Coordinates of C-alpha atoms and ligand atoms in Angstrom, one line a residue:
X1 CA 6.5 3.3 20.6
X2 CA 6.8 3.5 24.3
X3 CA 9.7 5.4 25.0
X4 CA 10.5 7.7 27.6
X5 CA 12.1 10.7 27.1
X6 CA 15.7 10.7 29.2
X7 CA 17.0 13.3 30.8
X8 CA 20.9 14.2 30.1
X9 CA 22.8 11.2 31.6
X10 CA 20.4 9.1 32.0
X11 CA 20.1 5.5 30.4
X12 CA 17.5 4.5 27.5
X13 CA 14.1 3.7 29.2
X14 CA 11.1 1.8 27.9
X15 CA 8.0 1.7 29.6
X16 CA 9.4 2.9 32.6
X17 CA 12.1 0.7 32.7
X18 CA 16.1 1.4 32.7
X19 CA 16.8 -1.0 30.1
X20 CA 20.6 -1.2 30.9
X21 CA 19.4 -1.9 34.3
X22 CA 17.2 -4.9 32.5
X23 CA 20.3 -5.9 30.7
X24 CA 22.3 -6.7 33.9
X25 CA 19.6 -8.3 35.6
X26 CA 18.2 -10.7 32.7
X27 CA 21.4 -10.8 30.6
X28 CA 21.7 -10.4 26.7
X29 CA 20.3 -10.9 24.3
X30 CA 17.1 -9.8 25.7
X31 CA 13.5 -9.5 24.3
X32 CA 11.7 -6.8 26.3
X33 CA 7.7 -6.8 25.5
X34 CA 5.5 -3.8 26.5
X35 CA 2.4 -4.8 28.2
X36 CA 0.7 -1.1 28.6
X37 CA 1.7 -0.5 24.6
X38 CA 0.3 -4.1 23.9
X39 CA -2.9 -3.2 25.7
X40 CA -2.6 0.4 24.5
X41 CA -3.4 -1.2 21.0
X42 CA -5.8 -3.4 22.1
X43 CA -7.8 -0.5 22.7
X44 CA -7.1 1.3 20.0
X45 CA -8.9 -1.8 18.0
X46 CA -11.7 -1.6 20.4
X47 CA -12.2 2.0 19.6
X48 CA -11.6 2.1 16.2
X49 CA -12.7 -1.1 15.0
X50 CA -15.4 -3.3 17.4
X51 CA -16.9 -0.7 19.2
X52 CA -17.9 1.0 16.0
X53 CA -18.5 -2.0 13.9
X54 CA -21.1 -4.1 16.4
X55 CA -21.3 -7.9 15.0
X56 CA -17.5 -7.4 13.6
X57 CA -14.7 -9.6 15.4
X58 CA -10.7 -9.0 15.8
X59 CA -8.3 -12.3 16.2
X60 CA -5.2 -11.8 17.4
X61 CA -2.4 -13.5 14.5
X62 CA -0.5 -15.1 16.9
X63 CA 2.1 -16.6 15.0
X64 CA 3.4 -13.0 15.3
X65 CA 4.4 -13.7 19.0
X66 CA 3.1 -16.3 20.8
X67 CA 3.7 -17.0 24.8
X68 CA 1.3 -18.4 27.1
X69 CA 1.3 -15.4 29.1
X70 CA 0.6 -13.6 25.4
X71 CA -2.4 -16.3 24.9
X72 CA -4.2 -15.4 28.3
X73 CA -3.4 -11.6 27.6
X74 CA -5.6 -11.7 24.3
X75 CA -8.2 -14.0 25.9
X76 CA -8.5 -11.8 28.8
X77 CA -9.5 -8.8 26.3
X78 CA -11.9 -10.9 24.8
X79 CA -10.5 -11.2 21.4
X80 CA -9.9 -14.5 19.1
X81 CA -6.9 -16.2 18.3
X82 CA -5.4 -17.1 15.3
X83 CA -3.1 -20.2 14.6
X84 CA -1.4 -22.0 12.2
X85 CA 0.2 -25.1 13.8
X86 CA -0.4 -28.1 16.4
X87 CA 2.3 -26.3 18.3
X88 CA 0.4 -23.1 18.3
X89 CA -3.0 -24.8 18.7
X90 CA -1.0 -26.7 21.4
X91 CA 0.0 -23.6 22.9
X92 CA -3.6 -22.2 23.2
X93 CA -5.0 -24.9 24.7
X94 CA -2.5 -25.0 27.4
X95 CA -3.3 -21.1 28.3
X96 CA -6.8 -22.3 28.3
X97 CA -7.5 -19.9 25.5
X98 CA -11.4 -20.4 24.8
X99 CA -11.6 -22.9 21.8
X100 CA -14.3 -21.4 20.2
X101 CA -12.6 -18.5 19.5
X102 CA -9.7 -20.3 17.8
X103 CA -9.4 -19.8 14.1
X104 CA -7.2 -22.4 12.5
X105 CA -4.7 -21.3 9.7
X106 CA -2.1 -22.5 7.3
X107 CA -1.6 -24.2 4.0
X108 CA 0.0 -27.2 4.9
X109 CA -2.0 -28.8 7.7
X110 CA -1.3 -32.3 8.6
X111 CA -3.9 -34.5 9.7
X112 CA -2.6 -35.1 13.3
X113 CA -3.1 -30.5 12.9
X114 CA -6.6 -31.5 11.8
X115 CA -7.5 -34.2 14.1
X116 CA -6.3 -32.1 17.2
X117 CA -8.3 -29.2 16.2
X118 CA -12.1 -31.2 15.6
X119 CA -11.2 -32.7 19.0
X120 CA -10.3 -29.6 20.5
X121 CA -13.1 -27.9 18.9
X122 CA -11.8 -24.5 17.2
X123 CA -14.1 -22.0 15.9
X124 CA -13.1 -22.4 12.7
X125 CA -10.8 -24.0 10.3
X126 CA -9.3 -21.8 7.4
X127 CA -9.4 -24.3 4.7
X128 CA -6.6 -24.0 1.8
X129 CA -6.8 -26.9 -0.3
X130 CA -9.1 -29.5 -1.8
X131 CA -7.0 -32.3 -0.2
X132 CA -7.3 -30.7 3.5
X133 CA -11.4 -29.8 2.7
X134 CA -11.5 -33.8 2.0
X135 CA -9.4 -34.8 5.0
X136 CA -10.8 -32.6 7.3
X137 CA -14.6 -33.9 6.1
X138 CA -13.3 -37.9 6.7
X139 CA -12.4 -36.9 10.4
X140 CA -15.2 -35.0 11.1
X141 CA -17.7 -37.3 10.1
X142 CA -15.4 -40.3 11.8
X143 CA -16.3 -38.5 15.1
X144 CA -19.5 -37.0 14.4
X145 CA -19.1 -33.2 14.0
X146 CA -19.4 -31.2 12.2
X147 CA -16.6 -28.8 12.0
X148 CA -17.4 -24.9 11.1
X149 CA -14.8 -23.9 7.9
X150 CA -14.0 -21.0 5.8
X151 CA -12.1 -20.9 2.6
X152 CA -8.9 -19.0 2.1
X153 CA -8.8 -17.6 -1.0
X154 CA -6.3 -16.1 -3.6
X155 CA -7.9 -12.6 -4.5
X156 CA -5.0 -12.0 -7.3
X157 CA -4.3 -8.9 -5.7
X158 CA -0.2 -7.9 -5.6
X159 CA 0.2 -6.4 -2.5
X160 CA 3.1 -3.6 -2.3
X161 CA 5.7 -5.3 0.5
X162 CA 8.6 -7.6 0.3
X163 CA 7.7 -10.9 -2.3
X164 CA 8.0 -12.9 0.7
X165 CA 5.3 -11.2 2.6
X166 CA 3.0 -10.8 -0.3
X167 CA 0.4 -13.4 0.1
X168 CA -2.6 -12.7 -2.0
X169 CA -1.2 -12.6 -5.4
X170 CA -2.6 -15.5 -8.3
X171 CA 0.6 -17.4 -7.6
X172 CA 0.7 -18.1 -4.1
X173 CA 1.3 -21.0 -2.1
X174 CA -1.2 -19.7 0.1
X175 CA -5.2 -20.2 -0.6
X176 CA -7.4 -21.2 -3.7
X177 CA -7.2 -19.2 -6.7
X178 CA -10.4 -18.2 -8.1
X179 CA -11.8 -19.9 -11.3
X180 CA -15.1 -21.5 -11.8
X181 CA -14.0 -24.6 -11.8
X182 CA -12.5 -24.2 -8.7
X183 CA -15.1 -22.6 -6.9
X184 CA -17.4 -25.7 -7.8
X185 CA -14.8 -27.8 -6.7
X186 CA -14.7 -26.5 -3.5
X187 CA -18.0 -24.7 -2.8
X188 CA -20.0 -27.2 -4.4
X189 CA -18.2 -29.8 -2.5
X190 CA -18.3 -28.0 1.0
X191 CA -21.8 -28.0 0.5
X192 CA -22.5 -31.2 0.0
X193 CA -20.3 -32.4 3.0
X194 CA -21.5 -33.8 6.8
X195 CA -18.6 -33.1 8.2
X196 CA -17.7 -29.4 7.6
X197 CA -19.8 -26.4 7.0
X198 CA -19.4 -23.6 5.6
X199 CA -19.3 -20.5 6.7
X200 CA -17.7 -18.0 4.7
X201 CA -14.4 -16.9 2.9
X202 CA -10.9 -15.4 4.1
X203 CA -8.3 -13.4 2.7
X204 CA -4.8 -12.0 3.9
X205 CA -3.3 -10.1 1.2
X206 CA 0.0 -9.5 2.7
X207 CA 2.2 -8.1 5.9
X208 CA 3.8 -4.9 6.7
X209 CA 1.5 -2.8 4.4
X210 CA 1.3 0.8 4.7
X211 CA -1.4 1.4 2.1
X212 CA -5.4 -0.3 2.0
X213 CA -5.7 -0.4 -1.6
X214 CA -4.6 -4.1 -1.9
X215 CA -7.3 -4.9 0.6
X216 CA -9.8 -2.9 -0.8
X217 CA -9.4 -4.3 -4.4
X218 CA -9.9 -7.9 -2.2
X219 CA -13.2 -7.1 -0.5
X220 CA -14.6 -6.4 -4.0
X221 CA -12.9 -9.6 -5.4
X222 CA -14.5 -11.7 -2.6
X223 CA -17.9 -9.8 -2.7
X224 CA -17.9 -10.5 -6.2
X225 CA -17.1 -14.4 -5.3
X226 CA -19.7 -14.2 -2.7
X227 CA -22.4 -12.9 -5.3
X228 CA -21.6 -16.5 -7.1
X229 CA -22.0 -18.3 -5.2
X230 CA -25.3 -17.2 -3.7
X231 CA -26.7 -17.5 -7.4
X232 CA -24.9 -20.7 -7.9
X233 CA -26.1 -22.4 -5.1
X234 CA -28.3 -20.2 -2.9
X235 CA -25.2 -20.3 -0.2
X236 CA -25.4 -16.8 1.9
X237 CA -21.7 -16.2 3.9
X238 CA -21.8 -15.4 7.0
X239 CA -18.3 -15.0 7.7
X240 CA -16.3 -12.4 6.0
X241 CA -12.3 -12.9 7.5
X242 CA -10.5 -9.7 5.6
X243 CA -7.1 -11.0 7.1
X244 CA -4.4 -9.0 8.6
X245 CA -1.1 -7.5 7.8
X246 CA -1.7 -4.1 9.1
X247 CA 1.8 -1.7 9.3
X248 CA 4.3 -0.7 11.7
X249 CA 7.0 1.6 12.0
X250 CA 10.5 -0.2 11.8
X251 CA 12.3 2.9 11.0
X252 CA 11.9 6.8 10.2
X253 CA 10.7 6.0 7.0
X254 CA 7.9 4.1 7.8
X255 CA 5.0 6.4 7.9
X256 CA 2.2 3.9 9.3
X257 CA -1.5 4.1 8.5
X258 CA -3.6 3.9 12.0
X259 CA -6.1 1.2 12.2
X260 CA -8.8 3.1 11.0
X261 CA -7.4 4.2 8.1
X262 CA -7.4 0.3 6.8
X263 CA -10.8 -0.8 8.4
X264 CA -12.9 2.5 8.0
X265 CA -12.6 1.9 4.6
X266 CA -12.8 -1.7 4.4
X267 CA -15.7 -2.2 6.5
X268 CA -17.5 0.7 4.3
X269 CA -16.5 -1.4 1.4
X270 CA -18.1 -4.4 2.9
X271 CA -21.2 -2.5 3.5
X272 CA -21.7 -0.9 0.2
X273 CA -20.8 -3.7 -1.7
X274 CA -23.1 -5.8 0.2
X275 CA -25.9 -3.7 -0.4
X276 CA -24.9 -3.4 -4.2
X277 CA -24.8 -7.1 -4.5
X278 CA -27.8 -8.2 -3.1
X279 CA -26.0 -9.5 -0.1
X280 CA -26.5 -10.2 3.4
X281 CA -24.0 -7.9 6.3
X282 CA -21.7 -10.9 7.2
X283 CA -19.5 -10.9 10.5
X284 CA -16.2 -9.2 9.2
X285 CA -13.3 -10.5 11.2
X286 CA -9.7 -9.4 11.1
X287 CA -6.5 -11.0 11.8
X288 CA -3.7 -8.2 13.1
X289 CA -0.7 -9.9 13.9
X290 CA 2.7 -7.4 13.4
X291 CA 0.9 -3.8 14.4
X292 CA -0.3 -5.5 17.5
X293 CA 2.8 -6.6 19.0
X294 CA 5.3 -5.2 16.4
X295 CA 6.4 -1.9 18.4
X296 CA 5.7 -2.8 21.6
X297 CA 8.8 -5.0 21.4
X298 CA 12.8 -4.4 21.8
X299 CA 15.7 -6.5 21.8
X300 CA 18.6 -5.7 23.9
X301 CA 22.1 -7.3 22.7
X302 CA 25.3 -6.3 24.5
X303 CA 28.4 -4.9 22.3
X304 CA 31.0 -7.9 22.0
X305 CA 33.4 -5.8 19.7
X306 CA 33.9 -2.7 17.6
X307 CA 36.0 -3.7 14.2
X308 CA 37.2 -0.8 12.2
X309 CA 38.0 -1.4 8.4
X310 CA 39.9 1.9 7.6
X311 CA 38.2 3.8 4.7
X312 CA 35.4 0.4 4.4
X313 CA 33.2 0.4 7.5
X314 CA 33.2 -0.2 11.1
X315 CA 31.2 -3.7 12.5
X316 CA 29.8 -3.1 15.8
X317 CA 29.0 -7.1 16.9
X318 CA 26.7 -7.9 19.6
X319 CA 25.8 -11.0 21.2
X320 CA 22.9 -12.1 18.8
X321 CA 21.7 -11.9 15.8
X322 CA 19.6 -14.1 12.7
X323 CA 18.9 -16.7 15.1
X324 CA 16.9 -14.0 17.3
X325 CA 16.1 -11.9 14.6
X326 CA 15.9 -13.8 11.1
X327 CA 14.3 -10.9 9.4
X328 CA 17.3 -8.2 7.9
X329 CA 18.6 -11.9 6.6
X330 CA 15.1 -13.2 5.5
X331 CA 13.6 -9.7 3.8
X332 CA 16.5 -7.2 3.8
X333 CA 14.4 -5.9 7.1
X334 CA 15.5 -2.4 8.6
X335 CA 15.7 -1.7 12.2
X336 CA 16.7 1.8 14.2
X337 CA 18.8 1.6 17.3
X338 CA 19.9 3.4 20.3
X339 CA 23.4 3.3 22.5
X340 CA 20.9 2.3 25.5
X341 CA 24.1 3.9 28.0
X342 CA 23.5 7.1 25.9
X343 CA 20.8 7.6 24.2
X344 CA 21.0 11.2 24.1
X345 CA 24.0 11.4 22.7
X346 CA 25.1 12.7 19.2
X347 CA 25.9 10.1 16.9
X348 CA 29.2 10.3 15.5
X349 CA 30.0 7.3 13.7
X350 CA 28.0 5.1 11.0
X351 CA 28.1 1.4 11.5
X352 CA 27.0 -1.5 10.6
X353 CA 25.3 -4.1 13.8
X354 CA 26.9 -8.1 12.9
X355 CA 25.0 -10.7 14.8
X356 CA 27.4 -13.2 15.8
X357 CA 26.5 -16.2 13.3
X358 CA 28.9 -17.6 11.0
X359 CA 27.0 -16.1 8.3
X360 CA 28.0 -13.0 5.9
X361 CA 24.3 -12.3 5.6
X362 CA 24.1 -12.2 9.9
X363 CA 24.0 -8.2 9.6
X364 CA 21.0 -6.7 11.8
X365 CA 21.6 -3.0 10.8
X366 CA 23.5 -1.2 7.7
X367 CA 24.5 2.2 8.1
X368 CA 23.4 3.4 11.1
X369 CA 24.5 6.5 13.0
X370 CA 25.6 5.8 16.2
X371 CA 27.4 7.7 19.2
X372 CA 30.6 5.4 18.7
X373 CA 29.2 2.5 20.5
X374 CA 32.0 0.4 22.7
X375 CA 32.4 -3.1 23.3
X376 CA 30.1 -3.9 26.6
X377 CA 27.6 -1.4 25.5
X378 CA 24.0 -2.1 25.8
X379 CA 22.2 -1.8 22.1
X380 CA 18.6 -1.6 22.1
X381 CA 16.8 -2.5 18.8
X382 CA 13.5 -1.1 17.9
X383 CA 10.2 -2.7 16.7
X384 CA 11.0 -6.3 17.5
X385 CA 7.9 -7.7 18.7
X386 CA 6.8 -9.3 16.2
X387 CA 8.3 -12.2 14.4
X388 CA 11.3 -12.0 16.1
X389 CA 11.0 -14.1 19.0
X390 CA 8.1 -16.9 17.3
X391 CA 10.7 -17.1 14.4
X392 CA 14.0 -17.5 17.0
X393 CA 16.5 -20.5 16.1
X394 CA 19.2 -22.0 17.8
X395 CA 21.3 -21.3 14.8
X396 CA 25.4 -21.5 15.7
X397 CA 24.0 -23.4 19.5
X398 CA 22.8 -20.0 20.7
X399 CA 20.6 -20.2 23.7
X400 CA 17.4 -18.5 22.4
X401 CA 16.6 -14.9 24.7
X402 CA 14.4 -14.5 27.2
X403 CA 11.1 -12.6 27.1
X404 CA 10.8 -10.0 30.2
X405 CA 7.2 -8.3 29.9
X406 CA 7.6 -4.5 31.5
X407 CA 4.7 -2.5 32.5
X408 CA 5.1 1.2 33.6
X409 CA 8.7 0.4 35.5
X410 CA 8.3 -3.1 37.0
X411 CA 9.6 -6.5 34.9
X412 CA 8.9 -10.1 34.7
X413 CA 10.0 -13.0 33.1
X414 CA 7.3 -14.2 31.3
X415 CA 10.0 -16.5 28.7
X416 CA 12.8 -17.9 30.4
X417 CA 16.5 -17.8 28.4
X418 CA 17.3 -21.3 27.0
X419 CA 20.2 -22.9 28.6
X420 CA 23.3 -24.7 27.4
X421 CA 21.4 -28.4 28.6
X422 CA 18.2 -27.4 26.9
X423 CA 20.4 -27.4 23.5
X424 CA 21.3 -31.3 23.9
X425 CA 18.1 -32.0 26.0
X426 CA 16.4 -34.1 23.2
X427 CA 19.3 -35.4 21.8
X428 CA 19.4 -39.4 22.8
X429 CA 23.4 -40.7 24.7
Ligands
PLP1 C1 -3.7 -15.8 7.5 C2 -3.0 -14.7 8.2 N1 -3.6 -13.9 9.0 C3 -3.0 -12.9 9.6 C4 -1.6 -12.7 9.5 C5 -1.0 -11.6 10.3 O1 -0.3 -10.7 9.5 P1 0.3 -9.4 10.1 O2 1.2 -9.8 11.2 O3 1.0 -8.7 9.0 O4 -0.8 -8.6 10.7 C6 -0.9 -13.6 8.7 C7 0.6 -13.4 8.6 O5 1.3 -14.2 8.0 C8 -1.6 -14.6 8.1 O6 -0.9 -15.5 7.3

């Protein structure tokens, strides 16, 4: 977390920024996005995972946060992209992100999704389901490519994070569950197909994990699947896509893993089991989303009113809430906070942070110790890179915040704050 010590008196910075001072110019809410601690992680994977892992590949999950400026940052550093709608795809293209190193996602494409990306070209398509492996074969063919897939898969592994976030389990909306009859189904099929070839498998177990043993227990499933098929039809992977879902810290309690700790292992995993199996290195590729972005993030709300309930609690409301942040009402999600006037000083109440929705569940923060924080106060919330701003709504007609992207003490608008007119702008007199 990029935060700079204050002196006595001073206001909350982050990364080199008076964020009161952002507050005033930008208004609130705000979304303030590190570019150093962005980059900072970017080469931490470099270390930790490319540079020691030649042939292996990282793809930025950019459904975590996605901006143009976000798009050319990642292309820029030379690493892949990862998307899981036309508006995404959309998105890419328009940053000029390199096509090739697009990997398509999702379990629900449409065939306008697939048609865009065979004309675009992506790198590869993720497919989910037998209907999309058929769809995507017609269109291929139709215009004469043949379009490079993987298959998601189901490794029936129960990941230890909130249900909703838990994406590799048997019963999953996400992914083919793996039973002979499927595999023929789809291996089989794939194989015998002019308009797609296969490459290789993917898995993404699940988000917000602070232990590797749910991917672990998937690189043997998929090594295992990989064995299978080599003897069932003398198909070699090449591609091995281990996913992402890699940890953050939210709050105190959150004890994150580094990189390494998930991929040292996994990518020994990969290599042992290959060699166990019979099986050819493929090119591993991972999929971080959350621990890129997650903490390089804050959102800055102002303090609209401080409600006491005598012997119940005390609501602090701010100017935002769910439709900036939809996760405490989504997952039960826990943030940390700071006074952003004070942020040295001792906290002497506990409250509870209301977003501003007409919704009971609109609560960003229970129980959090605060120095007495009073209406016009600037409130800086931690860890809010990631889904936070891609999953912004216009719930209750609020505006959605800008982005500002800070680096070491200057700020830009990279996102600019919806206006009143962009509300009604598509709505027909
Ligand atoms: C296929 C896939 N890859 C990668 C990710 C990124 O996950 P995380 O942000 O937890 O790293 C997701 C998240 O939903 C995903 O569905």
């Amino acid at each position: 977390m990029i935060e700079t010590k204050t002196a006595a008196g001073r206001h909350f910075h982050f990364d080199g920024c008076d964020v009161v001072g952002l507050a005033r110019k930008h208004g609130t809410p705000l979304y303030v996005v590190s570019e150093t601690a962005i980059r900072a992680r970017i080469r931490e994977l470099k270390a930790d995972f490319l540079d020691k892992h030649p042939g292996a590949f990282a793809v930025y999950a950019s459904k975590a946060f996605q901006t143009l400026e976000m798009c050319r940052l990642v292309a820029e550093e030379g690493l892949g992209l990862d998307v899981v709608s036309g508006g995404e795809l959309y998105a890419a293209a328009k940053a000029a992100f390199p096509m090739e190193r697009v990997f398509l996602h999702g379990n629900g494409k449409t065939r306008a999704e697939l048609e865009m990306a065979v004309e675009l070209g992506v790198g590869r398509i993720v497919v989910d389901n037998l209907d999309e492996l058929e769809t995507l074969d017609e269109i291929a063919e139709g215009k004469g490519k043949r379009v490079p897939i993987l298959f998601r898969i189901t490794p029936g592994v129960d990941s230890h994070t909130h249900e909703y976030v838990s994406t590799g389990k048997l019963d999953s909306k996400f992914g083919i569950p793996l039973d002979p009859s499927v595999r023929q189904a789809y291996v089989g099929r794939a194989l015998s197909m002019k308009g797609v070839e296969l490459k290789g498998f993917h898995f993404h177990v699940g988000s917000q994990l602070h232990e590797n043993d749910s991917h672990l227990k998937a690189v043997r499933v998929v090594l295992d699947l990989m064995k299978e098929v080599k003897e069932a039809y003398g198909f070699s992977a090449t591609d091995l896509n281990l996913g992402g879902g890699f940890g953050v810290r939210y709050t105190k309690a959150d004890s994150p893993k580094g990189l390494a700790d998930f991929t040292d292992p996994m990518m020994a995993a990969v290599t042992e089991g290959c060699r166990e199996r019979g099986l050819e290195m493929p090119r591993v590729v991972i999929e971080p989303g959350r621990w890129l972005v997650g903490e390089a993030g804050i959102t800055l709300y102002t303090v609209s009113s401080v409600k006491e309930i005598p012997g119940i609690k005390t609501y602090v409301a701010v100017d935002g809430g769910m439709p900036d942040n939809p996760r405490p009402a989504l997952y039960g999600a826990k943030y940390e906070a700071v006074v952003a006037d004070r942020p040295d000083a001792q906290p002497t109440t506990v409250v509870t942070v209301a977003g501003k929705c007409c919704e009971t569940g609109d609560i960003l923060i229970r129980d959090i110790a605060l120095p007495a924080p009073a209406r016009g106060d600037i409130l800086a919330v931690f860890t809010t890179g990631a889904y936070c701003h891609s999953m912004a709504s216009n719930y209750n007609r609020l505006p959605r915040p800008a982005v500002v992207m800070v680096r070491e003490g200057t700020d830009r608008v990279s996102v600019r704050r919806e206006t009143y007119e962009d509300l009604v702008a598509r709505e027909l007199p």
